[in-house]
C-alpha positions as a Markdown table, in Angstrom:
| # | Residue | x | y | z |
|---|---|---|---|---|
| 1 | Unk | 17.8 | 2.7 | 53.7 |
| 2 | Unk | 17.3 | 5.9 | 55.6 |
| 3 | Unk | 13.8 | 7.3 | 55.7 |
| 4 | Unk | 14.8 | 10.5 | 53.4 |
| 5 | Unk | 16.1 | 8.5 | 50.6 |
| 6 | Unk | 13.1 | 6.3 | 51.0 |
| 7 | Unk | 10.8 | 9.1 | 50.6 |
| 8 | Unk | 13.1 | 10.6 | 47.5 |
| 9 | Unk | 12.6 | 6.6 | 45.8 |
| 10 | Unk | 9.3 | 6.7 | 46.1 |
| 11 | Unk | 8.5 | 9.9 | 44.8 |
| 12 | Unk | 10.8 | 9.5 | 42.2 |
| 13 | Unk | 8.2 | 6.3 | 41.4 |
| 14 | Unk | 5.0 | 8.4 | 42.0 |
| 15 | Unk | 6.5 | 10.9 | 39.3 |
| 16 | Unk | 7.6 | 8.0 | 36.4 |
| 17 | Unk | 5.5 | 7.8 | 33.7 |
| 18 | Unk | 5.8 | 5.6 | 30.6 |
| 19 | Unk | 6.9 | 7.9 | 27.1 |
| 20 | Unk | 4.1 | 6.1 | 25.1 |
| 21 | Unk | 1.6 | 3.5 | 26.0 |
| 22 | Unk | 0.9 | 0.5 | 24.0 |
| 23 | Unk | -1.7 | 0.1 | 22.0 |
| 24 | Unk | -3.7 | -2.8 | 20.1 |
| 25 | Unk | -2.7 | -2.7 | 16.6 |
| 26 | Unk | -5.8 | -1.7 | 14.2 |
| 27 | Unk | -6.0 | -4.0 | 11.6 |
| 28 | Unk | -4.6 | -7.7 | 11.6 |
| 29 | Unk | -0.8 | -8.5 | 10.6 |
| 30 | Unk | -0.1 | -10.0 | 7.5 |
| 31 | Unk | 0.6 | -13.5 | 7.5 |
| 32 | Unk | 4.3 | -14.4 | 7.2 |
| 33 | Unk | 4.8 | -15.2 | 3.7 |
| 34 | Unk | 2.6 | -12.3 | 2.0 |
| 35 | Unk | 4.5 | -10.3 | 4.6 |
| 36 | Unk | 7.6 | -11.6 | 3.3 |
| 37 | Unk | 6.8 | -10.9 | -0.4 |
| 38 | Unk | 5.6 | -7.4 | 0.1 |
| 39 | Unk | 9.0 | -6.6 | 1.4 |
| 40 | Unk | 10.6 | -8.1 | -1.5 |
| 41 | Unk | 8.6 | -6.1 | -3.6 |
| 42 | Unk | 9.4 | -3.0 | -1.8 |
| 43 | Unk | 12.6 | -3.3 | -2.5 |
| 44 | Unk | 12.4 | -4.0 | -5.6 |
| 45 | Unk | 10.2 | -1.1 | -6.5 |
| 46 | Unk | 12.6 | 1.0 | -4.1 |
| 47 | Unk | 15.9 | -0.2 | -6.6 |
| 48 | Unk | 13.7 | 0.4 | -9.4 |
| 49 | Unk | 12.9 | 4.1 | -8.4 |
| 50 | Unk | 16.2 | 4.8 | -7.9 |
| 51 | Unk | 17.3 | 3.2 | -11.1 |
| 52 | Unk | 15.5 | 5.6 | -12.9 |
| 53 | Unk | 16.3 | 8.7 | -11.1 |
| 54 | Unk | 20.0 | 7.7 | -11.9 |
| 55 | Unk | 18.7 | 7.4 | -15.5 |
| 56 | Unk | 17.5 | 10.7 | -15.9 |
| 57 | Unk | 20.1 | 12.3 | -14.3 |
| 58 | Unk | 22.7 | 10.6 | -16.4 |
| 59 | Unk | 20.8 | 11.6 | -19.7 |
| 60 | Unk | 20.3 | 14.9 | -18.3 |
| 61 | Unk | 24.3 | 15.1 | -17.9 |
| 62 | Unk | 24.8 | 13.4 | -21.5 |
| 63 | Unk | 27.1 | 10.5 | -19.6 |
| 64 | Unk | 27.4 | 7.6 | -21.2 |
| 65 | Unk | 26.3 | 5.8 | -18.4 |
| 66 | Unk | 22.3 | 7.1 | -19.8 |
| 67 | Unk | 22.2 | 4.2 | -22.1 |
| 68 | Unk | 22.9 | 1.0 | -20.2 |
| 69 | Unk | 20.6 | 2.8 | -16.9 |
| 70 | Unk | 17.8 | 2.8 | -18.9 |
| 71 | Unk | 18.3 | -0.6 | -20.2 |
| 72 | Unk | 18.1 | -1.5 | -16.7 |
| 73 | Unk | 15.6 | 0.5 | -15.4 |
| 74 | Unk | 13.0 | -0.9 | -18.0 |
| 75 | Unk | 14.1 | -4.4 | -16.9 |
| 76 | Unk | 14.0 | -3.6 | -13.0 |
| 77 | Unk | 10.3 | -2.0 | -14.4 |
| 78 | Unk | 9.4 | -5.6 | -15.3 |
| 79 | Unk | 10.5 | -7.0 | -12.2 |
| 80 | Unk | 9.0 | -4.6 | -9.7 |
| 81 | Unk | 5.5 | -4.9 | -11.8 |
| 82 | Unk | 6.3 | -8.7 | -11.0 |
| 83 | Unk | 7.2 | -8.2 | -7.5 |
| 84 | Unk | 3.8 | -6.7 | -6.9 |
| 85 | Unk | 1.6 | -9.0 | -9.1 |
| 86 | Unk | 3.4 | -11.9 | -6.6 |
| 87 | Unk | 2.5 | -10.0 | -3.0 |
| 88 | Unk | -1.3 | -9.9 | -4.5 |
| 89 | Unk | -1.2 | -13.8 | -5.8 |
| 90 | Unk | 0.2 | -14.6 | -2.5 |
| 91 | Unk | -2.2 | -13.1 | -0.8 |
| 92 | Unk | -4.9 | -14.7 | -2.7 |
| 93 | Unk | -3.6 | -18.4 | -2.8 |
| 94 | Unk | -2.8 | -17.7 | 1.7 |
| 95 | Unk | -6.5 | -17.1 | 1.6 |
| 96 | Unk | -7.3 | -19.7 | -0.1 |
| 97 | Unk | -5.8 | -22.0 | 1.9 |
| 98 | Unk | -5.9 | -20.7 | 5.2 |
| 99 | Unk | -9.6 | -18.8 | 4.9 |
| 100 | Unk | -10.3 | -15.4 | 4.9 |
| 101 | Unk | -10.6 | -13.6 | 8.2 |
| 102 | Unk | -14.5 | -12.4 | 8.6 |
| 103 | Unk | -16.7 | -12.0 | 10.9 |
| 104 | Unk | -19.6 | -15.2 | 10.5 |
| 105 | Unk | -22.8 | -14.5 | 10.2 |
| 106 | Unk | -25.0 | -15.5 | 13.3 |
| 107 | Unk | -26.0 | -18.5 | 11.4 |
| 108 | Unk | -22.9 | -20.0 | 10.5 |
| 109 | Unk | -21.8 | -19.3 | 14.4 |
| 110 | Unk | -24.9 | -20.8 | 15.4 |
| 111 | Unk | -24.1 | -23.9 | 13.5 |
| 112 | Unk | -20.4 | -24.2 | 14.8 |
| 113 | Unk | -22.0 | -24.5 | 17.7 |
| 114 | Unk | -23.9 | -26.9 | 17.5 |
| 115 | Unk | -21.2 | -29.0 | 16.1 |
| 116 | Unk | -18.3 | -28.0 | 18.8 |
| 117 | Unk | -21.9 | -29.1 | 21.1 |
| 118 | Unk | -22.1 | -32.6 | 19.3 |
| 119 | Unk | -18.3 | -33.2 | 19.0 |
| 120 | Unk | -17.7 | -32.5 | 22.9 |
| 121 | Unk | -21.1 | -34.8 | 23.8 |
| 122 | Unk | -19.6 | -37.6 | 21.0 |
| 123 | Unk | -16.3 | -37.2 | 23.3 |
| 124 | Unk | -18.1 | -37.3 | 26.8 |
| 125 | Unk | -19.8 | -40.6 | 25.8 |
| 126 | Unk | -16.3 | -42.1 | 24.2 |
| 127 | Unk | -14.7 | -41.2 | 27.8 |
| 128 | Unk | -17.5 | -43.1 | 29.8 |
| 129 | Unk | -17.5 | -46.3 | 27.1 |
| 130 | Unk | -13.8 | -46.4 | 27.9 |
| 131 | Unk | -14.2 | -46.1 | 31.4 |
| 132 | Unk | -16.8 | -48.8 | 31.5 |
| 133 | Unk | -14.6 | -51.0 | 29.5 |
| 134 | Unk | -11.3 | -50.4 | 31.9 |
| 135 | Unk | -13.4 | -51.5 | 34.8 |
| 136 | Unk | -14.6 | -54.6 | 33.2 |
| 137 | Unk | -18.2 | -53.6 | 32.9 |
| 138 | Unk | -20.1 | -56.3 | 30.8 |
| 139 | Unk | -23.1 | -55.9 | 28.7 |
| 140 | Unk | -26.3 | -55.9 | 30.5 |
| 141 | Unk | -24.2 | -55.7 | 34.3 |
| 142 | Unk | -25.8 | -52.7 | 36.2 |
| 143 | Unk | -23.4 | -52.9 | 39.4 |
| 144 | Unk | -20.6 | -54.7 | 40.3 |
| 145 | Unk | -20.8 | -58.2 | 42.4 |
């Protein structure tokens, strides 16, 4: 490469700047299946709204087409209030199960502690009581012979 296109590359580089920079997201993302059912319901409650605007406007233009919309748009009503009761009950039985994020008060951290500081000592002394026993350490033998 000649030393002029060089120099063009490399300010072409200096000059290059991103069109947005990434950012950490604010709050936590759903998990998956609440996720999943507040799409659902989305939809549903987007069908439902448009459902209805079809209703009016076919009453408002006396088609016989009013009638049957607004059948439907009442039950699509009942569906979308369903759709949202299930996003909140599904959010409620994920926290159940899974816990809720928080933030722990410094006693509860202060006692996982303690017990991540127990389980790794209770793991420490398996390790050397296994290590004995591959080497053929006996009870009461301090070195070997």
């Amino acid at each position: 490469m000649r030393p002029a296109r060089r120099g063009r590359a490399a300010a072409r580089e200096e000059a290059y700047r991103p069109l947005w920079v990434e950012e950490p997201a604010r709050r936590r993302r759903l998990p998956d299946p609440v996720r999943t059912s507040a799409v659902r319901a989305g939809l549903i409650i987007a069908v439902t709204l448009l459902q209805a605007m079809v209703a009016f406007l076919c009453t408002m233009a006396g088609s016989w087409l009013a009638f049957p919309m607004v059948l439907s748009s009442v039950a699509s009503t009942v569906v979308a209030t369903w759709g949202a009761v299930d996003v909140w009950v599904t959010r409620q039985v994920w926290n159940q199960r899974h816990g809720v994020v928080s933030t722990p008060s410094s006693t509860a951290r202060a006692l996982r502690a303690e017990r991540r500081k127990a389980r790794r000592h209770a793991r420490v002394t398996e390790r050397a009581q296994e290590r004995i026993r591959r080497q053929g350490g006996s009870a009461g033998q301090l070195s070997h012979p």
